[in-house]
CSV table of C-alpha atoms in Angstrom, one decimal:
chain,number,residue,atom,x,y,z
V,1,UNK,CA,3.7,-17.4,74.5
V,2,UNK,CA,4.5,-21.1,73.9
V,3,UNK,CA,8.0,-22.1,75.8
V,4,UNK,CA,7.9,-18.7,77.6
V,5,UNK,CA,8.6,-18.4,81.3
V,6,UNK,CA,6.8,-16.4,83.9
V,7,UNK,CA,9.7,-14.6,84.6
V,8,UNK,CA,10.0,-13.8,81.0
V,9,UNK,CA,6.4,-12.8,80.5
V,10,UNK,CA,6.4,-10.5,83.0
V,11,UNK,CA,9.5,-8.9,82.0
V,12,UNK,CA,8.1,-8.3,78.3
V,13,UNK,CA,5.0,-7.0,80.2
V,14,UNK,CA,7.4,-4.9,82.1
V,15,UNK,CA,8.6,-3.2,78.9
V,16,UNK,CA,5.4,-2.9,77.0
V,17,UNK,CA,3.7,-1.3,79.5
V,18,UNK,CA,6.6,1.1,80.3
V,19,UNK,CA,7.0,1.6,76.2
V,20,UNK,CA,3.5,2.6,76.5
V,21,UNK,CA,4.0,5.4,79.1
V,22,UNK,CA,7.6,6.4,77.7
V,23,UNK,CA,5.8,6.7,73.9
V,24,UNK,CA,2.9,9.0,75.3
V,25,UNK,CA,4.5,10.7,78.4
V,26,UNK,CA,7.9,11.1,78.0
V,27,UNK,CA,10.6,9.7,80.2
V,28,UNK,CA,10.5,12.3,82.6
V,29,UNK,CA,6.7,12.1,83.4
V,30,UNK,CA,7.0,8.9,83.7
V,31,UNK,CA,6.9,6.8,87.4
V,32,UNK,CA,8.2,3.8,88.6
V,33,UNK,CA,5.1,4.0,90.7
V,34,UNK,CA,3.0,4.6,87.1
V,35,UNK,CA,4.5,1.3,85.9
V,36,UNK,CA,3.5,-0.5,89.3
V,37,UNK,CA,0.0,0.8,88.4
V,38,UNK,CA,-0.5,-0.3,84.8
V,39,UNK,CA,1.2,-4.0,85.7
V,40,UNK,CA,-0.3,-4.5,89.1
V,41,UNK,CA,3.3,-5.5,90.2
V,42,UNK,CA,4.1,-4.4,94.2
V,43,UNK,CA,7.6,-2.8,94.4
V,44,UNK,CA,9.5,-6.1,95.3
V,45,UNK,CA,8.0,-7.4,91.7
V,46,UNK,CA,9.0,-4.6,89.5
V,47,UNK,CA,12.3,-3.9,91.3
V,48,UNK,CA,13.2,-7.9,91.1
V,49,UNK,CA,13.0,-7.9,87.7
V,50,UNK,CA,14.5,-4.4,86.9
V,51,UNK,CA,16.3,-1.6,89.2
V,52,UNK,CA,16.0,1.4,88.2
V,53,UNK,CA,13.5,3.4,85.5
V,54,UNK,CA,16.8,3.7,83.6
V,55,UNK,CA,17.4,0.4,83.1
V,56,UNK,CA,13.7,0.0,81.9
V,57,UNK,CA,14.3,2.5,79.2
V,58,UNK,CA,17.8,0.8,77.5
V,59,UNK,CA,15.7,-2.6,77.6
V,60,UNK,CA,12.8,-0.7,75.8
V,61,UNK,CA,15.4,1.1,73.3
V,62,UNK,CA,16.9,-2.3,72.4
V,63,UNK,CA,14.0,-4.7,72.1
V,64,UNK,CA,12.4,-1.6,70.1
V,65,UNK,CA,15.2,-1.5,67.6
V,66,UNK,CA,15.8,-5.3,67.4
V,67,UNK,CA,16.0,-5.4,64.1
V,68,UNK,CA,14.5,-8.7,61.9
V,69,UNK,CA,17.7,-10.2,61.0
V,70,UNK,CA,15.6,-12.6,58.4
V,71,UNK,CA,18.1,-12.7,55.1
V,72,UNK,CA,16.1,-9.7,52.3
V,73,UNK,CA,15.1,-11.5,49.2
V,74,UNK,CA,15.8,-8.3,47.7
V,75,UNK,CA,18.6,-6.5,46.5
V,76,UNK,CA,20.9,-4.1,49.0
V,77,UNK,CA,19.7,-0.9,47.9
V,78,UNK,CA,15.7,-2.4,47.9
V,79,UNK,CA,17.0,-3.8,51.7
V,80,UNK,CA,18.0,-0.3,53.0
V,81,UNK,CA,14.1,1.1,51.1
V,82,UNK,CA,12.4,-1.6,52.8
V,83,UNK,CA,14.1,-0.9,56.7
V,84,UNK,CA,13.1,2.4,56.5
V,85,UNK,CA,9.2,1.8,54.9
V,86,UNK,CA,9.1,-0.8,57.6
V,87,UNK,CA,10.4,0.9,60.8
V,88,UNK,CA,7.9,4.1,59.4
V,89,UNK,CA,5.4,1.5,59.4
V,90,UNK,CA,5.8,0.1,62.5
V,91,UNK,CA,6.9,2.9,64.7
V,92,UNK,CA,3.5,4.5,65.3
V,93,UNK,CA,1.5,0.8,65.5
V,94,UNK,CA,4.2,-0.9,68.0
V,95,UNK,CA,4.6,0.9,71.4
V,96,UNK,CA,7.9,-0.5,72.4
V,97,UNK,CA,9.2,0.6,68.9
V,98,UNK,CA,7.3,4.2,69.3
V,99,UNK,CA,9.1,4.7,72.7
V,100,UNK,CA,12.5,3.6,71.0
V,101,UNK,CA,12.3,6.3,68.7
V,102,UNK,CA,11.7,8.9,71.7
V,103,UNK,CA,14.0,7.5,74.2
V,104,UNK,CA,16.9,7.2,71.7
V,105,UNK,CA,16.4,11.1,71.1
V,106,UNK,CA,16.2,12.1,73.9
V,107,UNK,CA,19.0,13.8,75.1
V,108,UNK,CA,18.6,13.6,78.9
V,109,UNK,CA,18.7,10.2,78.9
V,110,UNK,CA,22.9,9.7,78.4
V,111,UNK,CA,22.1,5.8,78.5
V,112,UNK,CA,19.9,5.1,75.4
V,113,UNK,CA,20.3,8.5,73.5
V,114,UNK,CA,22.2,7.6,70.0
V,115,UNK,CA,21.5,3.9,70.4
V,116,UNK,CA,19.1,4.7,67.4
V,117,UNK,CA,21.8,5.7,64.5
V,118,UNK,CA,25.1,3.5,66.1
V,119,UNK,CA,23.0,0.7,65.3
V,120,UNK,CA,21.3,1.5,61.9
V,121,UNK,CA,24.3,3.1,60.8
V,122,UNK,CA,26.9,0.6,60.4
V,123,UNK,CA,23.6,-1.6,58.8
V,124,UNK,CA,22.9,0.9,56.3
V,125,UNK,CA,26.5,1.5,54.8
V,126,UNK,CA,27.3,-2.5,54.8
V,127,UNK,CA,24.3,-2.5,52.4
V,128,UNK,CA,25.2,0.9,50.7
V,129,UNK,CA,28.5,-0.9,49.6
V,130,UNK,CA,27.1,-4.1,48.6
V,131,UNK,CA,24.9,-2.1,46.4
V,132,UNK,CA,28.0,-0.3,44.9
V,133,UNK,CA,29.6,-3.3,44.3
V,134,UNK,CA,26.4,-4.1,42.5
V,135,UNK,CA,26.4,-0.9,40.5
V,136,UNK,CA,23.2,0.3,41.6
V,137,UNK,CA,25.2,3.3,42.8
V,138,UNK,CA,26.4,6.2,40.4
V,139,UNK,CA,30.2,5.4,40.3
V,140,UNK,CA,30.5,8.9,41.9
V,141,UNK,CA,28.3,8.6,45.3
V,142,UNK,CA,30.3,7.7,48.5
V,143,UNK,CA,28.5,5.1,50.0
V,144,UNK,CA,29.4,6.2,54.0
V,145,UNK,CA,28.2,9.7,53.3
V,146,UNK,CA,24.9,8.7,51.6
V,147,UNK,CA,24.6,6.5,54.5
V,148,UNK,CA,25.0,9.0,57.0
V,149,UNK,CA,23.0,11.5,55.3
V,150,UNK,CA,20.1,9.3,55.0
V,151,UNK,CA,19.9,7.6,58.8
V,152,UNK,CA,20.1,11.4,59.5
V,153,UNK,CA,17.1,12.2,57.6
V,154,UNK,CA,15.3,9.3,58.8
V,155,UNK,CA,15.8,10.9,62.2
V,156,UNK,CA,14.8,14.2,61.4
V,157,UNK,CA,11.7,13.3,59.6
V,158,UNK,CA,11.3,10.9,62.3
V,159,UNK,CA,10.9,13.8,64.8
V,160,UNK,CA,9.5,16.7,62.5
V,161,UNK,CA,6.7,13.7,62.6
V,162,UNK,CA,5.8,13.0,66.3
V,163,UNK,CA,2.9,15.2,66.6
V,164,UNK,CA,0.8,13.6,63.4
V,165,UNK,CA,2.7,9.8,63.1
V,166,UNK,CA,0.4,8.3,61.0
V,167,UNK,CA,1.9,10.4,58.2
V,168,UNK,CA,5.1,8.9,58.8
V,169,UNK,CA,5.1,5.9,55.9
V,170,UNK,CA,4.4,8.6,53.4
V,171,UNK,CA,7.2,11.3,54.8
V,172,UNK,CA,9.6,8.4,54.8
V,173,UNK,CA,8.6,7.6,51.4
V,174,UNK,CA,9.4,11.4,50.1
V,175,UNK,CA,13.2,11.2,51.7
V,176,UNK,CA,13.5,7.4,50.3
V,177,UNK,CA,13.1,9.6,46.9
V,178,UNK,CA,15.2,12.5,47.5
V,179,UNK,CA,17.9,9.9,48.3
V,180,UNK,CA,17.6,7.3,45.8
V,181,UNK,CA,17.1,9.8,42.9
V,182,UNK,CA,20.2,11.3,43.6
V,183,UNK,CA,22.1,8.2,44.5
V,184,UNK,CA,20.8,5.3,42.4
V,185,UNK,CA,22.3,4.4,38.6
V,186,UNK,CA,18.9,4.8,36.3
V,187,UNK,CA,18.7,1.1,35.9
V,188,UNK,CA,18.7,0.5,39.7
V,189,UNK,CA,16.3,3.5,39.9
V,190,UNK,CA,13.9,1.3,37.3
V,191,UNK,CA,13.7,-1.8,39.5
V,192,UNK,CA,13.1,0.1,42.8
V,193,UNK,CA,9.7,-0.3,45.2
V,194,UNK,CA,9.8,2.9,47.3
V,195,UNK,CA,6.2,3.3,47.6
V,196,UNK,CA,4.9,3.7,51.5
V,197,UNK,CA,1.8,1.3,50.6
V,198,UNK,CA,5.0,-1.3,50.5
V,199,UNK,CA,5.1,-0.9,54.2
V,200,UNK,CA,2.1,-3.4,54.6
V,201,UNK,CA,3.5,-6.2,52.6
V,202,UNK,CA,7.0,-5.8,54.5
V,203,UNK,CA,5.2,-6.2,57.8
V,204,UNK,CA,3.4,-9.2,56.4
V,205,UNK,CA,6.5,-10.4,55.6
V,206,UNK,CA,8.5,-9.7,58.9
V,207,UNK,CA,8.1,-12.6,60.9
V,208,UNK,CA,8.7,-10.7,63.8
V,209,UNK,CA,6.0,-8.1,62.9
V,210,UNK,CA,3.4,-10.4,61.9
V,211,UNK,CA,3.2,-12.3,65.1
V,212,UNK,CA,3.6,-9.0,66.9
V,213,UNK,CA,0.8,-7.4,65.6
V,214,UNK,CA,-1.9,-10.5,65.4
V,215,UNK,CA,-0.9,-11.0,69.2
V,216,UNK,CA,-0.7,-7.5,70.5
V,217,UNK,CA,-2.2,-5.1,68.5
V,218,UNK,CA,-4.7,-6.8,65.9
V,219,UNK,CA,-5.7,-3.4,64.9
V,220,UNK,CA,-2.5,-2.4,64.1
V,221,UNK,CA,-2.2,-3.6,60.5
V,222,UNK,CA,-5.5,-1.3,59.7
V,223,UNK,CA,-4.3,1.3,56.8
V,224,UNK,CA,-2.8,4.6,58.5
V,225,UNK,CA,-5.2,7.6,58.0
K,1,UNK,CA,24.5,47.8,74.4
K,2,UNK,CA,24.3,51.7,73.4
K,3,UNK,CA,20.4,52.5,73.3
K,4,UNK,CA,19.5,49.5,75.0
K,5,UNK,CA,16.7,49.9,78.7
K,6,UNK,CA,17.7,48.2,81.9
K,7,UNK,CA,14.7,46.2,81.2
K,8,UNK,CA,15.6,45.0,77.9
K,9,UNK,CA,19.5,44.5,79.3
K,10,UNK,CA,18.0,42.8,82.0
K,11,UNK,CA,16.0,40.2,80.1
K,12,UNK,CA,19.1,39.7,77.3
K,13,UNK,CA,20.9,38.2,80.3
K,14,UNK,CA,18.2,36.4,81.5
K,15,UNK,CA,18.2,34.8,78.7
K,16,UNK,CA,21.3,34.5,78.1
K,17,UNK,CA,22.1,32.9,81.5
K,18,UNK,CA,19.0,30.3,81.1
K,19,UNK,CA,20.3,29.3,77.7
K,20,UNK,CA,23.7,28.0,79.0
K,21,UNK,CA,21.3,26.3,81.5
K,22,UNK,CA,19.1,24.7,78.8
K,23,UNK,CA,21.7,23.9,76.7
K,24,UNK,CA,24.1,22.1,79.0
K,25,UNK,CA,21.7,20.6,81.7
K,26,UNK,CA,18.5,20.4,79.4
K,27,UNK,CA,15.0,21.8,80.3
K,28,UNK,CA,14.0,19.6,83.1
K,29,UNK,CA,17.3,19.5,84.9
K,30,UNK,CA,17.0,23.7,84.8
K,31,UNK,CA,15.0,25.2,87.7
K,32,UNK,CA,13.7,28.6,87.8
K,33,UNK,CA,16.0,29.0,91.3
K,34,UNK,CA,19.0,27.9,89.5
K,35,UNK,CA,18.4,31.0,87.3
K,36,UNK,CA,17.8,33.3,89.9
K,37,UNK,CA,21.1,32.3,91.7
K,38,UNK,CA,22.9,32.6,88.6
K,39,UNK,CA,21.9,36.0,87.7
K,40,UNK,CA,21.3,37.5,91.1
K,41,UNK,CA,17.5,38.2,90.6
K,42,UNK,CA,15.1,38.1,93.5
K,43,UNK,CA,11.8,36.0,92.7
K,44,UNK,CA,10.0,38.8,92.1
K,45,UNK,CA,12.6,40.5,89.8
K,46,UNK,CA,12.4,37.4,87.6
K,47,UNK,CA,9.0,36.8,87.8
K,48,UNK,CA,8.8,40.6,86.6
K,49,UNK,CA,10.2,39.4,83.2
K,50,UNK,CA,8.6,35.8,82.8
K,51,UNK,CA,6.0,34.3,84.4
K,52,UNK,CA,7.5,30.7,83.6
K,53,UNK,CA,9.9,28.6,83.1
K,54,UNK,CA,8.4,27.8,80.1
K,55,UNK,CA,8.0,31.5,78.8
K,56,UNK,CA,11.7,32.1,79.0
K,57,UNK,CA,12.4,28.4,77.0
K,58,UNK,CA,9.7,30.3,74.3
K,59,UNK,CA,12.1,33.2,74.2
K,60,UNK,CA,15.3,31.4,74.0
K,61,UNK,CA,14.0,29.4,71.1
K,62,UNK,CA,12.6,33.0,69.3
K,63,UNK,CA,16.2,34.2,70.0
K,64,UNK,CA,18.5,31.2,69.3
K,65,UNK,CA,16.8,30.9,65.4
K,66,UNK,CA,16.5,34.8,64.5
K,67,UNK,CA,17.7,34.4,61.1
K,68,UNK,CA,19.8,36.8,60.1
K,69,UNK,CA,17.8,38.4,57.5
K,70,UNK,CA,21.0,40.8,55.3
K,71,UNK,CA,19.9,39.9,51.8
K,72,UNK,CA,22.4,37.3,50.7
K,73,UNK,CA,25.3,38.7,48.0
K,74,UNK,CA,25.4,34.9,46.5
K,75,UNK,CA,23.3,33.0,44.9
K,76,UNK,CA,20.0,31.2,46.3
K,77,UNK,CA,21.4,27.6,46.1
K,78,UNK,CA,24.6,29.1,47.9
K,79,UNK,CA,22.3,30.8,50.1
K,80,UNK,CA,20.9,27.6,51.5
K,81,UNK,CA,24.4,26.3,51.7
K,82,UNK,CA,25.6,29.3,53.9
K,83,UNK,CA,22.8,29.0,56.0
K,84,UNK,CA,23.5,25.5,57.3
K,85,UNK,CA,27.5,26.3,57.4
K,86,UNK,CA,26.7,29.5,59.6
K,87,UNK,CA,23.8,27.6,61.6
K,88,UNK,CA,26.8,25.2,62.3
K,89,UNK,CA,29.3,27.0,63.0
K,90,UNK,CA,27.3,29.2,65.4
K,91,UNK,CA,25.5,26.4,67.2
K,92,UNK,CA,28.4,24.9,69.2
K,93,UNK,CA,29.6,28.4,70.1
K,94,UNK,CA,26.5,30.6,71.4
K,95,UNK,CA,24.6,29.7,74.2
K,96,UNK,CA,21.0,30.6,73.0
K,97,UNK,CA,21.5,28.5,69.4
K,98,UNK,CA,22.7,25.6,71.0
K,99,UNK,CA,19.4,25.9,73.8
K,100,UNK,CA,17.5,26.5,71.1
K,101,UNK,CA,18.3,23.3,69.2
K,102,UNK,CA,18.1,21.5,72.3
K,103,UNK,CA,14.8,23.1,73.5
K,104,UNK,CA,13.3,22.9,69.7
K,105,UNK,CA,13.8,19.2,69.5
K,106,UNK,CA,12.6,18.6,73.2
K,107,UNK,CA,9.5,16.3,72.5
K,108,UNK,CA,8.3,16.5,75.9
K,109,UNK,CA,8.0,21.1,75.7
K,110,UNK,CA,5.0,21.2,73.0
K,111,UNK,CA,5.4,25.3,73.6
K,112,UNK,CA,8.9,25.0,71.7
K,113,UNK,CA,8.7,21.7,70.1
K,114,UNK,CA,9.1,22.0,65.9
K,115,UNK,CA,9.9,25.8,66.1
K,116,UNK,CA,13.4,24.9,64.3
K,117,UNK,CA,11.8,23.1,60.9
K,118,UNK,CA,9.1,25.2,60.7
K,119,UNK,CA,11.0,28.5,60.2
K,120,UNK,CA,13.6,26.7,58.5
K,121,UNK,CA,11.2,24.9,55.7
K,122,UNK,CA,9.6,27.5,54.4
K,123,UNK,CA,12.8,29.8,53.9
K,124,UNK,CA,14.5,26.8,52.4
K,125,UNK,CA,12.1,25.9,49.9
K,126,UNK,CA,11.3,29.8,48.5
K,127,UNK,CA,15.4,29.6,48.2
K,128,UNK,CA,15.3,26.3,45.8
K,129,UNK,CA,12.7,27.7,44.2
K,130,UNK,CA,14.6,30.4,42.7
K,131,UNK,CA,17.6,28.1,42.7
K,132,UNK,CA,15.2,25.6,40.3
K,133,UNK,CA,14.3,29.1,38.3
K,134,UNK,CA,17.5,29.9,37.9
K,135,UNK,CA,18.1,26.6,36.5
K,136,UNK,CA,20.4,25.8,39.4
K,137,UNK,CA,18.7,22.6,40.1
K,138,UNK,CA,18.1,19.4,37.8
K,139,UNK,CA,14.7,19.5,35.5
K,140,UNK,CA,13.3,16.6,37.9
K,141,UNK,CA,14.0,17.3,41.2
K,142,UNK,CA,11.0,19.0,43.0
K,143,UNK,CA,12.5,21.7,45.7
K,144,UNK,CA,9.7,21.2,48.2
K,145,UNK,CA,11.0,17.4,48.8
K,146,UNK,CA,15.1,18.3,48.6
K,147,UNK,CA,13.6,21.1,50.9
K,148,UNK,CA,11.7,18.7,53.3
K,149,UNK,CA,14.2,16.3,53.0
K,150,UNK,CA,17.5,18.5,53.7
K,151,UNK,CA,15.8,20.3,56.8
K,152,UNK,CA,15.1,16.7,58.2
K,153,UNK,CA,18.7,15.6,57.5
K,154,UNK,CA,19.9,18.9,59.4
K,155,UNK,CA,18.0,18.5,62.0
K,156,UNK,CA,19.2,14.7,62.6
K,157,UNK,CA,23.0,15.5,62.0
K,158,UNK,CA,22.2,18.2,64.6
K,159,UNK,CA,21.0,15.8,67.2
K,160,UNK,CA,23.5,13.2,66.2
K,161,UNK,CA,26.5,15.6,66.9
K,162,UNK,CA,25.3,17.1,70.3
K,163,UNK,CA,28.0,15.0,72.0
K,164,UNK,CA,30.7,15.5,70.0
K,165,UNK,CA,29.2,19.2,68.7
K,166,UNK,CA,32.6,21.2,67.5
K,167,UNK,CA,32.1,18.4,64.9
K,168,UNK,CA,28.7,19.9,63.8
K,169,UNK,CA,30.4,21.7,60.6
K,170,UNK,CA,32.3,18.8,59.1
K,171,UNK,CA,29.0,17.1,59.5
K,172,UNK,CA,27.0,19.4,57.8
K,173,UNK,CA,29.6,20.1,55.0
K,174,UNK,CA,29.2,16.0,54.3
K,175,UNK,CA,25.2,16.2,53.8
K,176,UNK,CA,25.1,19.4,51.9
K,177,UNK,CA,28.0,17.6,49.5
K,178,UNK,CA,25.3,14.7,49.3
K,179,UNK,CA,22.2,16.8,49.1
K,180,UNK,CA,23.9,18.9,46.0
K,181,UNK,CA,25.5,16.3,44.5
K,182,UNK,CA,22.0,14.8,43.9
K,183,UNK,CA,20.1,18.4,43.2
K,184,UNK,CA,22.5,21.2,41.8
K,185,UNK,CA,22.5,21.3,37.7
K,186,UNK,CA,26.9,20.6,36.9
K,187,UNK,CA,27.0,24.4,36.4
K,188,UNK,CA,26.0,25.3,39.8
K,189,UNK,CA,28.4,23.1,40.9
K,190,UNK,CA,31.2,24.2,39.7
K,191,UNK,CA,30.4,27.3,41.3
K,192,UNK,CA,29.3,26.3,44.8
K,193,UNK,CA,31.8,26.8,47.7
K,194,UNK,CA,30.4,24.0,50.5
K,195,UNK,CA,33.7,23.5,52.2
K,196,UNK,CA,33.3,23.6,56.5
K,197,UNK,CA,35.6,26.2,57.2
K,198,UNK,CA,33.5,28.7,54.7
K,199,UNK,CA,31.8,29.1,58.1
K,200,UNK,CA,34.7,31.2,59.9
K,201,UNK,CA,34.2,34.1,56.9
K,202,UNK,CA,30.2,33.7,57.2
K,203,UNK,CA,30.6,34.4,60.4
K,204,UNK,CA,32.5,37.5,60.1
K,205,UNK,CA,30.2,38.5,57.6
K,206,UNK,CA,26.9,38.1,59.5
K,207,UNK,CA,27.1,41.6,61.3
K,208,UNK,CA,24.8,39.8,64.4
K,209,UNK,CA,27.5,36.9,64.3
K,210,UNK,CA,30.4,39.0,64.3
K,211,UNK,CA,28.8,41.6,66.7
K,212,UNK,CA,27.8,39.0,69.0
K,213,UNK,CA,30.7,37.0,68.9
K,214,UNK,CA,33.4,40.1,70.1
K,215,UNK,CA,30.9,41.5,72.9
K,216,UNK,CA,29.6,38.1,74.5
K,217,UNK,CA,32.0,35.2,73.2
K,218,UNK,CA,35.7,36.5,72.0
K,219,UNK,CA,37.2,32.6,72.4
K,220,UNK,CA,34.2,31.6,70.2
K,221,UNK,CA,36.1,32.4,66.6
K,222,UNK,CA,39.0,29.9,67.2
K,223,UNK,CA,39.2,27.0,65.5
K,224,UNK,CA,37.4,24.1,65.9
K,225,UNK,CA,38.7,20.8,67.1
């Protein structure tokens, strides 16, 4: 917390605590009054630093899908398997991420619903065409509707996968398959990491997630069940 | 309605009339008054058919993914095809498929929550299995993870269209090109017909679809934006 203000603590205490409640509860079930609880923060505190329970949300949806922009020493393709083993990694360890995931799907909430895919998409397909350029894509495949396809499936799994998270990293890791096997060139296929267990390095890695989860949630990096 | 009981007439439009309400307002933002007012029940003659809100979500979701079980005259990799097609074509159009994708991906309503991909996976995967047996499918690819994978990526394209949802058919054509394109053997390829408007003659075909769609909907079979 070095070179951090109070104002900006509390506001990042504001959103954890609220990812917390978001992640478990929902949106809907969730208080303004629920937040003042967790933080200890009279209404004057909570409402100085945010509004309305909507606003807390889009700040919780966009510092949960901040994504590490720390160059990949790997190639495009192994970039677009890594974001995925990584988010699957992190989404059921990191609460802000966690509540992201449901917020951004959640289609009462006009404000943060989509945020997920218009930002992953665009990511994905600039890599997806880096990789073509590459020719680790079959000269057939159409990079934007691979890319589509598969920020889709990370959704659905995503949400087919609420109810028993842990199993996420592995689900992930099925879809990474199914994708890349029909998508890859053979030699491209050959060089490719898609293994879930990957997941731990990448967070090891992730500057971001390293100093997250030694601060916040030390038993966080334990293996998922 | 020839055959049909008051009582079972009179729940068909309870339902019906909560499914607009799901669909375009959501499940919180529904109240069991605004379903009285809109069907002219009293209290009691609601609470004669369901006891809950909840209850009647349940039944909405039963309704909205009654699969239209008429053995299909194509086959089983076309079969999976047509499935999405008509799913897409239909959800946009009729009230209790478009609540029940809504309602079945509503995180916060456990009753209805995953109802969707767990009717869908199974039928999906016994149709790629015969698809794989009828050597329709590549030697490697395993139908139980195209299967998992292409009920995900469904169910993701599904959510990301729900704002812009006469789009939902385009959208599905695009990941069932990718999802064959990987999977189907060249042979079954040649011979698949996965084009978007295949969904207006599926729908004529279905005799619930086309049934449904003179008595309750007659605008529904135009066109598409």
């Amino acid at each position: 917390m070095k070179g951090v203000t109070v104002r900006e603590s509390k506001r990042a205490e504001i959103l954890d605590v609220a990812a917390s409640l978001f992640a478990d509860m929902g949106y809907s079930q969730t208080s303004m009054q629920d937040i003042m609880d967790r933080t200890g923060l009279t209404k004057g505190g909570l409402y100085h630093h945010f509004k309305t329970k909507e606003a807390i949300a889009v700040a919780v949806v966009i510092e949960g899908f901040a994504m590490d922009d720390t160059p990949p020493q790997v190639g495009p393709l192994q970039a677009v398997v890594d974001a995925s083993i990584l988010l699957a990694w992190l989404t059921p360890r990191v609460p802000v991420v966690k509540a992201a995931a449901r917020l951004g799907t959640d289609q009462d909430l006009e404000k943060t619903y989509g945020y997920l895919w218009t930002q992953y998409i665009p990511a994905v397909e600039k890599l997806l065409v880096q990789a073509k350029l590459r020719e680790e894509i079959k000269p057939g495949a159409r990079p934007e509707e691979w890319c589509f396809a598969w920020v889709a499936a990370y959704t659905g799994v995503d949400l087919m996968t609420r109810q028993d998270y842990e199993s996420l990293p592995r689900k992930i890791a099925t879809i990474n398959r199914v994708f890349v096997s029909g998508f890859a060139t053979e030699r491209a296929l050959a060089e490719l990491d898609m293994r879930a267990e990957r997941g731990r390095e990448l967070m090891e890695r992730s500057p971001w997630a390293r100093q997250y989860l030694r601060e916040a949630a030390p038993q966080a990096s334990e293996a998922p069940r």
